[in-house]
mmCIF file of C-alpha atoms in Angstrom:
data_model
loop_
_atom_site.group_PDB
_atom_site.id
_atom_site.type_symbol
_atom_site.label_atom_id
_atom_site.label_comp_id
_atom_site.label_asym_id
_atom_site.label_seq_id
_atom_site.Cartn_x
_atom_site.Cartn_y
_atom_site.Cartn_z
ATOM 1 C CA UNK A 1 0.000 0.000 0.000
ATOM 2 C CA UNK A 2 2.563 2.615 0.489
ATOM 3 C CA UNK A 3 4.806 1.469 -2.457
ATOM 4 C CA UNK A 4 3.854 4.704 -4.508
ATOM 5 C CA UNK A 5 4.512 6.502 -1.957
ATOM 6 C CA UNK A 6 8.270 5.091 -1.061
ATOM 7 C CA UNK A 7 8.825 5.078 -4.256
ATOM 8 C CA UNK A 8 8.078 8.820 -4.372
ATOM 9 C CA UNK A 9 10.302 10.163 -1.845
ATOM 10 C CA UNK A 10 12.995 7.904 -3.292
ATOM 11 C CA UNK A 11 12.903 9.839 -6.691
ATOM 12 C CA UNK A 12 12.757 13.019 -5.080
ATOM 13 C CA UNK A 13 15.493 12.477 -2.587
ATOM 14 C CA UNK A 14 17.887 11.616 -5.838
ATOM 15 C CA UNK A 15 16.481 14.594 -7.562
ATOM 16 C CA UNK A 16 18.004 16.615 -4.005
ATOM 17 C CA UNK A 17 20.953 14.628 -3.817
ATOM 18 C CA UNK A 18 21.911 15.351 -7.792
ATOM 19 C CA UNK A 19 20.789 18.907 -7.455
ATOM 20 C CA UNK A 20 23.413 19.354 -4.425
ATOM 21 C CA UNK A 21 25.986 17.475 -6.338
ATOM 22 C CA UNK A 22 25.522 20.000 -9.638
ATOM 23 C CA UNK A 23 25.335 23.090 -7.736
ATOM 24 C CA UNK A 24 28.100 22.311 -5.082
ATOM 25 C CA UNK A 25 30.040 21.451 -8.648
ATOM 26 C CA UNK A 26 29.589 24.444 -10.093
ATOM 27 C CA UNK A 27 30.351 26.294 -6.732
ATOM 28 C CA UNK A 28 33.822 24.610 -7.160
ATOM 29 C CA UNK A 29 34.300 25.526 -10.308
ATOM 30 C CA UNK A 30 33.057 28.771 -11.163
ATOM 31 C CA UNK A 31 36.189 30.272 -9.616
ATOM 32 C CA UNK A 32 34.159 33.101 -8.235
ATOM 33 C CA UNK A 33 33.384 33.407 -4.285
ATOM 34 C CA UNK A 34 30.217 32.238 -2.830
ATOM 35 C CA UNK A 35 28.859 35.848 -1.981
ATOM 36 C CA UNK A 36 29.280 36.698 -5.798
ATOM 37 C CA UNK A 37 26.621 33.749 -6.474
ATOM 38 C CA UNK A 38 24.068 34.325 -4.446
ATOM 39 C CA UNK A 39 21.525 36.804 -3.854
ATOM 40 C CA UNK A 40 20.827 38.764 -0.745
ATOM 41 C CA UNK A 41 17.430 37.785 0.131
ATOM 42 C CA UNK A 42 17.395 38.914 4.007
ATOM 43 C CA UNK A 43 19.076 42.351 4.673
ATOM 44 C CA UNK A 44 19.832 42.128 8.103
ATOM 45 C CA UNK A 45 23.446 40.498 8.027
ATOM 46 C CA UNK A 46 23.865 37.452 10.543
ATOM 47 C CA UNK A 47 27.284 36.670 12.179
ATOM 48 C CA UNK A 48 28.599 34.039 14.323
ATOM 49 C CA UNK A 49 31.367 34.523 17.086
ATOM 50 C CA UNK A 50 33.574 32.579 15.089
ATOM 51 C CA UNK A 51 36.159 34.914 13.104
ATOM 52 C CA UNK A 52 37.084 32.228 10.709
ATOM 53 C CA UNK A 53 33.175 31.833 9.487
ATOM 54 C CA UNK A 54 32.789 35.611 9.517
ATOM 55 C CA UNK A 55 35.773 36.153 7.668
ATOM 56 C CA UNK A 56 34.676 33.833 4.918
ATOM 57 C CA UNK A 57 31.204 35.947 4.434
ATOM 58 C CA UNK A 58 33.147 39.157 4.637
ATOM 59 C CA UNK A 59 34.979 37.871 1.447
ATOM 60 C CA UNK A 60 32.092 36.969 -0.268
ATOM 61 C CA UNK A 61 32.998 32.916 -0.183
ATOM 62 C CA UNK A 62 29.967 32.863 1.971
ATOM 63 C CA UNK A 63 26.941 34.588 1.084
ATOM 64 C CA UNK A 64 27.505 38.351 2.657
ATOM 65 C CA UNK A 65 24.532 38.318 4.307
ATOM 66 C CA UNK A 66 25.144 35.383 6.658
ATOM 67 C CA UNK A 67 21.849 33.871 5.619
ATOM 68 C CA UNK A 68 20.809 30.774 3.703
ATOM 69 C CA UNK A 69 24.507 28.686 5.013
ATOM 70 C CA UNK A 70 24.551 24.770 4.568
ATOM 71 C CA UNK A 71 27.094 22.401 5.243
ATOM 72 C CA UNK A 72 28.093 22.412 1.808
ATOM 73 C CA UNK A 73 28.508 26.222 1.560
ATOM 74 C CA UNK A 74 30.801 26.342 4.443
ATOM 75 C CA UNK A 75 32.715 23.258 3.696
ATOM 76 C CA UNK A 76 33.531 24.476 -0.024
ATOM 77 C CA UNK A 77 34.348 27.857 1.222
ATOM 78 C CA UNK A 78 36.749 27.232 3.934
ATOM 79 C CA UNK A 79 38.252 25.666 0.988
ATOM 80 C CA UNK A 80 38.246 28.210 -1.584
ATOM 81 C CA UNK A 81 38.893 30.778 1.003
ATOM 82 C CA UNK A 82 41.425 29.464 3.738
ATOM 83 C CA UNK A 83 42.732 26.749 1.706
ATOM 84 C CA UNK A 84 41.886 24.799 4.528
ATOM 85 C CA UNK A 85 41.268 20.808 3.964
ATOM 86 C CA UNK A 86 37.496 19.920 3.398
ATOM 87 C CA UNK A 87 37.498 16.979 5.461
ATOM 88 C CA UNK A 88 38.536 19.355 8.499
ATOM 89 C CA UNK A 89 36.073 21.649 8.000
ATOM 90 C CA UNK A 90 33.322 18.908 7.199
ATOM 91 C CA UNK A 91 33.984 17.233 10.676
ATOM 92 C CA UNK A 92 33.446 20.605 12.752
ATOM 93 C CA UNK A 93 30.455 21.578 10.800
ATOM 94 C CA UNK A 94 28.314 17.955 11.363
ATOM 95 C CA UNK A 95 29.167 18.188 15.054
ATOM 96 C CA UNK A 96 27.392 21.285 15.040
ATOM 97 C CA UNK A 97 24.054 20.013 12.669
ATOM 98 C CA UNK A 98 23.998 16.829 14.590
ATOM 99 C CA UNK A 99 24.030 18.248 18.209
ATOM 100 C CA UNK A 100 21.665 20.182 17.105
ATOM 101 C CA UNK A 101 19.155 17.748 15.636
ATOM 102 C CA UNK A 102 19.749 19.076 12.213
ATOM 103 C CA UNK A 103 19.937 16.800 8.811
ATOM 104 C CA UNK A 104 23.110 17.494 6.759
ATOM 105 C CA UNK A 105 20.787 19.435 4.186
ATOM 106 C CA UNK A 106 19.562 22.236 6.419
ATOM 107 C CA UNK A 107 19.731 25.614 6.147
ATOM 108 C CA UNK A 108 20.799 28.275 8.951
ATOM 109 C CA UNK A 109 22.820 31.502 9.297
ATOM 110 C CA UNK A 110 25.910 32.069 10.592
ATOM 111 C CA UNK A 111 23.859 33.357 13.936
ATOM 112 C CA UNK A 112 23.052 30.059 14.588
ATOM 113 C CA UNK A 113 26.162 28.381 14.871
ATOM 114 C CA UNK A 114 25.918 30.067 18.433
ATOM 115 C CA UNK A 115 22.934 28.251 19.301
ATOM 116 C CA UNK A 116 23.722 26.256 23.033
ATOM 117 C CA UNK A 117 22.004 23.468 20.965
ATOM 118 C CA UNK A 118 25.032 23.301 18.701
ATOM 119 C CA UNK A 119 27.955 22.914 20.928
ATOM 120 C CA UNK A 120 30.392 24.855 19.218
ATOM 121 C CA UNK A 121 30.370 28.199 20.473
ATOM 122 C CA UNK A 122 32.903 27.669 24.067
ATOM 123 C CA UNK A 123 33.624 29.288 26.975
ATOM 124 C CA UNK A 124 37.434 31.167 27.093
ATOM 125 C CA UNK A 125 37.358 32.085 23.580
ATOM 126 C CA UNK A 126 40.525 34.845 22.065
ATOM 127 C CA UNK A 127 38.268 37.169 21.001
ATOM 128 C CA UNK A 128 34.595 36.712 22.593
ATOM 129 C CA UNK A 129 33.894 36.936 26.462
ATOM 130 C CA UNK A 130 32.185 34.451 27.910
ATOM 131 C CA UNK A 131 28.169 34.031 28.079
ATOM 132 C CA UNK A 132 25.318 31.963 29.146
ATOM 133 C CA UNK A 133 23.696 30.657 25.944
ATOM 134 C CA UNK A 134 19.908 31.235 26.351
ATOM 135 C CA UNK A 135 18.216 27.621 26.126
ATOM 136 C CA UNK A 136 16.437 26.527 22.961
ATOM 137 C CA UNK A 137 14.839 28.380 20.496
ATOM 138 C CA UNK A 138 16.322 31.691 21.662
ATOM 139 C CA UNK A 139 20.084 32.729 20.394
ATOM 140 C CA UNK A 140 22.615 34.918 22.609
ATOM 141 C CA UNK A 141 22.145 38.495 21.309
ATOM 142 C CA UNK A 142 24.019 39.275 18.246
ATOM 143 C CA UNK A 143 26.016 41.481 19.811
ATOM 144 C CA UNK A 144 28.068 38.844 21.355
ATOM 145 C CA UNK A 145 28.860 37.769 17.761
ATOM 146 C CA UNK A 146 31.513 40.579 17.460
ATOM 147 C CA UNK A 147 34.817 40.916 17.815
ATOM 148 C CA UNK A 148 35.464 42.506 21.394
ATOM 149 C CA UNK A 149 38.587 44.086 22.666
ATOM 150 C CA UNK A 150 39.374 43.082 26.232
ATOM 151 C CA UNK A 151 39.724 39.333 25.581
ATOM 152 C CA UNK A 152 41.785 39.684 22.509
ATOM 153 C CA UNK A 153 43.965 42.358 24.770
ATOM 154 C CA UNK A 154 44.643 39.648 26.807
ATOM 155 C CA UNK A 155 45.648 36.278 24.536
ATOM 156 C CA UNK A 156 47.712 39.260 22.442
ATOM 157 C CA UNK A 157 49.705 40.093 25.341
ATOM 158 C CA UNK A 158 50.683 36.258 25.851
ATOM 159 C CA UNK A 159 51.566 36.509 22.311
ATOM 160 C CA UNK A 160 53.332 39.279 22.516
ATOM 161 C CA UNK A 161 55.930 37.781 25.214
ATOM 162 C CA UNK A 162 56.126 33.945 23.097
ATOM 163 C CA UNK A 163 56.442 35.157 19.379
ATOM 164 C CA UNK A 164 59.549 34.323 17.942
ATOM 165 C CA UNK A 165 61.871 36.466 15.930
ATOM 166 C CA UNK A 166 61.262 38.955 13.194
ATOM 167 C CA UNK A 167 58.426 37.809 11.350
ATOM 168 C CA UNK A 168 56.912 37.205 15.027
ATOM 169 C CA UNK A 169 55.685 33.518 14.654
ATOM 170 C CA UNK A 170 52.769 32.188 16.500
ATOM 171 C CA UNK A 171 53.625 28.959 17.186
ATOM 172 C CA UNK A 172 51.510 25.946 18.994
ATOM 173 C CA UNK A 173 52.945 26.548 22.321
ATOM 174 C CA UNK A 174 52.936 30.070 21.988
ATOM 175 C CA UNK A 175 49.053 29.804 21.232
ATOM 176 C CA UNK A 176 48.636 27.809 24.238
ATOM 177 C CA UNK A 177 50.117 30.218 26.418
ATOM 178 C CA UNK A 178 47.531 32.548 25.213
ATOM 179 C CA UNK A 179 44.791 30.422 25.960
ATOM 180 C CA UNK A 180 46.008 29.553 29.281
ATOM 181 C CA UNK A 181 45.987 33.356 29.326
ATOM 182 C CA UNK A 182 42.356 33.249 28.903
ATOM 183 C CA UNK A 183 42.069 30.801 31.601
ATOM 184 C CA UNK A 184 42.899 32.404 33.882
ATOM 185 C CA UNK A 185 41.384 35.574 32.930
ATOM 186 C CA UNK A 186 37.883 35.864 34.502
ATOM 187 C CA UNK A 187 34.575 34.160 32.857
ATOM 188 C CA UNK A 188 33.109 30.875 33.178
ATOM 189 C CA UNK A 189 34.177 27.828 33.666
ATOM 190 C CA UNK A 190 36.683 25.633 31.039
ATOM 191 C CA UNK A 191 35.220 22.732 30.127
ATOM 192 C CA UNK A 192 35.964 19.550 28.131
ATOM 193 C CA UNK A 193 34.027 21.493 25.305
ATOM 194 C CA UNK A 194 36.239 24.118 25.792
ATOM 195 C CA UNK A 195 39.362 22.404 25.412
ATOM 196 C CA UNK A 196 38.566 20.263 22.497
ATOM 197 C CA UNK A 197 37.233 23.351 20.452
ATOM 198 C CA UNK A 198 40.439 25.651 21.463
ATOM 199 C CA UNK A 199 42.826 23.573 20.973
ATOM 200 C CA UNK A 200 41.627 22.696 17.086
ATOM 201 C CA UNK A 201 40.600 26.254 16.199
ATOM 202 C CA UNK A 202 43.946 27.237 16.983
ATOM 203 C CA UNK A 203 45.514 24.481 15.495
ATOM 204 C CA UNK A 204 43.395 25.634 12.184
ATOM 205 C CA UNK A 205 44.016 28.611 12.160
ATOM 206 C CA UNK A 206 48.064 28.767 12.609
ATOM 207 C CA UNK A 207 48.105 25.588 9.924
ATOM 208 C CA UNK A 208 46.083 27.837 7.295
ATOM 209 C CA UNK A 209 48.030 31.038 8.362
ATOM 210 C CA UNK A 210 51.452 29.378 8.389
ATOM 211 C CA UNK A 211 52.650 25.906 8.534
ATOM 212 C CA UNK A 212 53.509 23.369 11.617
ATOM 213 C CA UNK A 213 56.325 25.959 12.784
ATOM 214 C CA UNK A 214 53.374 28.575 13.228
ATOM 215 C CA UNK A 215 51.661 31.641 11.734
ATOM 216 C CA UNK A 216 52.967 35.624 11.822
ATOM 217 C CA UNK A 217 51.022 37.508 14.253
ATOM 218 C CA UNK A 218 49.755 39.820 12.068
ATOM 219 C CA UNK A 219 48.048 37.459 9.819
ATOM 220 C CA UNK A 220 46.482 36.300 12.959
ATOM 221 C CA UNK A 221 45.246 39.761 13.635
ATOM 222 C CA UNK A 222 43.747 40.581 10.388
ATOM 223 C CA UNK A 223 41.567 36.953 10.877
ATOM 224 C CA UNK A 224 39.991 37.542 14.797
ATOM 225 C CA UNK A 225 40.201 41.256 14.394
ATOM 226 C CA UNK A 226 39.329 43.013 11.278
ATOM 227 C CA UNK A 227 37.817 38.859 10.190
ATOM 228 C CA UNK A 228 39.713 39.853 6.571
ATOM 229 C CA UNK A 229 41.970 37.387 4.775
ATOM 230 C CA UNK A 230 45.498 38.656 5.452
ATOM 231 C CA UNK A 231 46.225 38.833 1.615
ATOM 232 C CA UNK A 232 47.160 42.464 1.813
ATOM 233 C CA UNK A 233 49.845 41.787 3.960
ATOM 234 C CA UNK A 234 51.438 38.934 2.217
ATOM 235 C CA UNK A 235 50.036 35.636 3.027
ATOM 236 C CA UNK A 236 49.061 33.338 0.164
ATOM 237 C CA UNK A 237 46.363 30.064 0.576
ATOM 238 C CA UNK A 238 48.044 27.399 0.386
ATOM 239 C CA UNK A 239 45.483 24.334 -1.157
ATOM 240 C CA UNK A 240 44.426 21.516 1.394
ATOM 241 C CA UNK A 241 46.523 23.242 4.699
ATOM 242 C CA UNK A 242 45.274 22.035 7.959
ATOM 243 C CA UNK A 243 44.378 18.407 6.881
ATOM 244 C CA UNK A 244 42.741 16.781 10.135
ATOM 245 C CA UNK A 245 46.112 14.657 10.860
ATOM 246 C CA UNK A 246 47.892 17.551 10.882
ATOM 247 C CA UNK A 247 46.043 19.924 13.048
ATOM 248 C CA UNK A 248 45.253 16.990 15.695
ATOM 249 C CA UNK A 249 48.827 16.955 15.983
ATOM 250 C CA UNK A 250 49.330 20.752 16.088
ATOM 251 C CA UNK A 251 46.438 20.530 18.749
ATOM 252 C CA UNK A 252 48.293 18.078 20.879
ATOM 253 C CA UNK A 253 50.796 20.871 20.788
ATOM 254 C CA UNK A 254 49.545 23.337 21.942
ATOM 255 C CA UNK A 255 47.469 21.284 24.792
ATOM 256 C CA UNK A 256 50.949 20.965 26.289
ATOM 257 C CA UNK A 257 51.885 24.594 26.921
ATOM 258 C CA UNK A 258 50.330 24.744 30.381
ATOM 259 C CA UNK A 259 48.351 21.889 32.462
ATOM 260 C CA UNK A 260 45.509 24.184 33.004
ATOM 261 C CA UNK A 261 44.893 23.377 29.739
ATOM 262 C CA UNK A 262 44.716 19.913 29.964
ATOM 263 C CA UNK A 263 42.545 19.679 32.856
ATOM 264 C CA UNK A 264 39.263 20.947 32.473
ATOM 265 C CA UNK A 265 36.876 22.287 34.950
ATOM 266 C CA UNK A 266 34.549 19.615 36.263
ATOM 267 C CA UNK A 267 36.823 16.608 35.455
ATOM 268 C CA UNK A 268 37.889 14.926 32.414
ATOM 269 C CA UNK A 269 41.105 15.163 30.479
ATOM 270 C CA UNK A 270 41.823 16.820 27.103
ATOM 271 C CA UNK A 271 45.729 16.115 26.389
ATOM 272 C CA UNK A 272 46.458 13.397 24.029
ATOM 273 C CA UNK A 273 45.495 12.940 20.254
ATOM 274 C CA UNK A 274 43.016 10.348 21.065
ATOM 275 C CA UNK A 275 41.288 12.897 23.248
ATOM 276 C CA UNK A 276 41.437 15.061 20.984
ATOM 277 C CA UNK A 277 40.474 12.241 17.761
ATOM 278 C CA UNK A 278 37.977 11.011 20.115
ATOM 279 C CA UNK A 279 36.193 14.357 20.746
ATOM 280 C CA UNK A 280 36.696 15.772 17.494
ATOM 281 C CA UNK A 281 35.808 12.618 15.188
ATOM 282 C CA UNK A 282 32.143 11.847 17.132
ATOM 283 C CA UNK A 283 29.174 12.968 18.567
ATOM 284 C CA UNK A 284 28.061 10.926 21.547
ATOM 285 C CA UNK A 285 29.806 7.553 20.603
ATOM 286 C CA UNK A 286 28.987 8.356 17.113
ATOM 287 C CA UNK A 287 31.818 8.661 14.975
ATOM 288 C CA UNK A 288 31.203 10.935 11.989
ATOM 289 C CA UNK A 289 33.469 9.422 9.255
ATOM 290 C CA UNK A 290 30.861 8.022 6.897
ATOM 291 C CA UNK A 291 28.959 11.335 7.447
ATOM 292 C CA UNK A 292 32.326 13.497 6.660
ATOM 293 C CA UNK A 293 32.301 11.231 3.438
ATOM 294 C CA UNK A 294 29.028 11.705 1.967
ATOM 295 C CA UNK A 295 29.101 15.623 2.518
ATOM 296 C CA UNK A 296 32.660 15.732 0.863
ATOM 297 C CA UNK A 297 31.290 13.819 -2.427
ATOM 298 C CA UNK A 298 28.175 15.831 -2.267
ATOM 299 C CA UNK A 299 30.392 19.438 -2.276
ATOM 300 C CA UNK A 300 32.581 18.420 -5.050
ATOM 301 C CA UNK A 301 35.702 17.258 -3.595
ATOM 302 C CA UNK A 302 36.825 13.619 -5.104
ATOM 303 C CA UNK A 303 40.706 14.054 -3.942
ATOM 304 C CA UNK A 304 41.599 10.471 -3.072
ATOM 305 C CA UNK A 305 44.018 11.881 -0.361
ATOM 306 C CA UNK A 306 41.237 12.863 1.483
ATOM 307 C CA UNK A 307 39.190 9.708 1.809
ATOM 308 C CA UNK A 308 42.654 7.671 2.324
ATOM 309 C CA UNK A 309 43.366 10.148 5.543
ATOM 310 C CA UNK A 310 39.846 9.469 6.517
ATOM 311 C CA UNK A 311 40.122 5.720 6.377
ATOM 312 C CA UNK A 312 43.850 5.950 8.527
ATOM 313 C CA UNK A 313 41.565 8.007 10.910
ATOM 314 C CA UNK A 314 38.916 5.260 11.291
ATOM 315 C CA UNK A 315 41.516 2.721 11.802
ATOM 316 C CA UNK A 316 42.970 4.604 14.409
ATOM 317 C CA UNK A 317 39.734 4.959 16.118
ATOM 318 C CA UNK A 318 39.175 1.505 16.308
ATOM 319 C CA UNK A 319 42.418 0.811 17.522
ATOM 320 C CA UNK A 320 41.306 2.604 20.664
ATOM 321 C CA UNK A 321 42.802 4.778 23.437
ATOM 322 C CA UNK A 322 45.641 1.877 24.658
ATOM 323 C CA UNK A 323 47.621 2.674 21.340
ATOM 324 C CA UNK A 324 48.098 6.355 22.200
ATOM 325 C CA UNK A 325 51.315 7.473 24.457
ATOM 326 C CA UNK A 326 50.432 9.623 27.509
ATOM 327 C CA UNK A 327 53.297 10.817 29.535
ATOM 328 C CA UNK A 328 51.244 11.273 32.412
ATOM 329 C CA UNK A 329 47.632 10.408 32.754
ATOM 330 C CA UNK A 330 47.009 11.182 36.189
ATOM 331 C CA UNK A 331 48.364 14.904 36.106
ATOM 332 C CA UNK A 332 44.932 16.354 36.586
ATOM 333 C CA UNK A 333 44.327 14.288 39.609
ATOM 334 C CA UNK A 334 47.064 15.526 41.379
ATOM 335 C CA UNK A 335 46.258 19.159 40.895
#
C-alpha cells in the first residue's frame, strides 16, 4: 500500500541529492566566491562569534549576508577561502548540525552556529567573552557575535611575550600560552568542550596562516580582528593546509603549553590525540566518518588523499585509546 509513496520520496530524494551534487560542482568551479553567487534575500546580516566563518562571508565565499549557510557552503568555502582541507572543516560543521538535531541538508545563518544546541560556540574564547547561551529556540544576542577588545587584549599580550623572531611567529605553544591566558582571565568555567574546540581552532588557524612551525602575528590579527583574509599583507592560501592529521597533531601541541589546559573544569582530560580524535571525530559515541564522506562527495571534492586520511583516521579509532602514548595520565588528579 505505500509502495507509490516510497517510491516517491525515493525519486525526489535523488532529484536533491543530484541537485546538491551540480550546484556544489559548479560552486567549485566557477572560480568566483560564494557571496558573488548568491543573492541577498534577508538584509539584516547574521554573524557568528567565530572569526574564521565571519571572515569567509566578509569575502564573499559565503553569502555576505550570513543567511541561507549549509554544510556544503561552508565546507567548499573554507576551501576556496582558507585553503583549509574539506574533510577538516566537514567534521566541525556535522558536530554542530547533529548536536543540534539538524539533517546534513539544512539551512541556517551564521547566527546560529551560536545556538547552546550546537555545541560549538565555548567558553574562554581569544576574542569573545564568555556568556550563558539562552536555552532553545532563543540565540545569545548578536552582539556577542563581534569581535570585542578586552579578551583579545589579553591572549595578544601572551603573544606578545612567546612570538619568535622577526616575522613574530605564532607557534603551537605560543598559542597555548595565550589560551592559558584566557584561563585564567575571569569568565566561566573551562570545560571539556572548551578544550577540544580551542585547541583545534587554533591548530586551524596557525596551519592555514602558516605551517607546523606557526603563523605571523599579524596574519592572525587581520583573521579575529578586522575577520579579513590577510592577503594584503602577504600571506598566500596554500590548497588543502590544515588536513585533520595535521592539526590533531598541532592541537596536541599546543594542549601541552600549560596543564591548566589539559585539565578541564569539572573533570575529564583533554591532552592526548586520542582525546582530541575522540572528541573531534564523534558525537556521543557516534563517529562521523561516513557522514564526513558523503558531505565531501556531495560538495565536489573527489581528492583520493582525502578519503585515504579518513580511512587511517577510522583505523585509528578503532584501535582505541591503549595505542596512544600519555606521559602522564594522572596529572589532573594531582592538581
Amino acid at each position: 500500500m505505500n509502495t507509490p509513496i516510497h517510491f516517491a520520496f525515493s525519486i525526489w530524494f535523488l532529484i536533491y541529492l543530484q541537485s546538491a551534487y551540480a550546484s556544489s560542482q559548479a560552486f567549485l568551479d566557477s572560480g568566483y566566491p560564494g557571496g558573488r553567487l548568491a543573492k541577498r534575500l534577508v538584509p539584516r546580516t547574521s554573524r557568528s562569534a567565530c572569526p574564521g566563518l565571519n571572515t569567509l562571508a566578509n569575502e564573499g565565499f559565503l553569502p555576505k549576508s550570513g543567511h541561507l549557510i549549509t554544510a556544503a557552503k561552508i565546507t567548499v568555502a573554507c576551501f576556496r577561502g582558507f585553503g583549509l582541507s574539506p574533510e577538516t572543516c566537514a567534521f566541525i560543521v556535522l558536530s554542530g548540525l547533529r548536536s543540534a538535531s539538524l539533517s546534513s541538508a539544512s539551512v541556517f545563518s551564521l547566527h546560529d552556529v551560536d545556538r547552546s544546541t550546537w555545541q560549538i560556540q565555548h567558553t574562554r574564547s581569544l576574542s569573545r567573552e564568555d556568556i550563558i547561551s539562552p536555552p532553545f529556540p532563543f540565540a545569545p544576542p548578536q552582539s556577542t557575535s563581534l569581535f570585542q577588545q578586552r579578551p583579545w587584549n589579553v591572549a595578544l599580550r601572551a603573544m606578545h611575550q612567546c612570538k619568535q623572531g622577526r616575522r613574530e611567529l605564532i607557534n603551537a605553544d605560543c598559542f597555548g600560552r595565550a589560551r592559558a591566558a584566557r584561563i585564567r582571565d575571569r569568565g566561566l568555567p573551562y570545560d571539556e568542550s572548551a578544550a577540544t574546540h580551542g585547541a583545534v581552532e587554533t591548530a586551524r588557524i596557525m596551519l592555514v596562516l602558516g605551517d607546523e612551525n606557526g603563523a605571523e602575528l599579524k596574519y592572525i590579527e587581520s583573521v579575529f580582528v578586522h575577520e579579513r583574509l590577510p592577503t594584503h599583507l602577504g600571506w598566500k592560501r596554500k590548497e588543502y593546509s590544515g588536513g585533520v592529521n595535521a592539526m590533531l597533531d598541532a592541537a596536541v601541541q599546543t594542549q601541552q603549553a600549560d596543564i591548566i589546559l589539559r585539565c578541564p573544569t569539572g573533570g575529564g582530560r583533554v591532552a592526548t590525540r586520542w582525546d582530541l580524535l575522540n572528541a573531534f571525530t564523534s558525537y556521543r559515541g557516534f563517529f562521523l566518518n561516513g557522514k564526513v564522506k558523503i558531505l565531501l562527495k556531495l560538495s565536489g571534492f573527489n581528492n583520493q588523499t582525502i578519503f585515504d586520511t579518513l580511512n587511517e583516521i577510522a583505523a585509528e579509532k578503532r584501535r582505541g585509546q591503549i595505542f596512544q602514548a600519555d606521559e602522564d595520565p594522572n596529572e589532573c588528579s594531582q592538581r
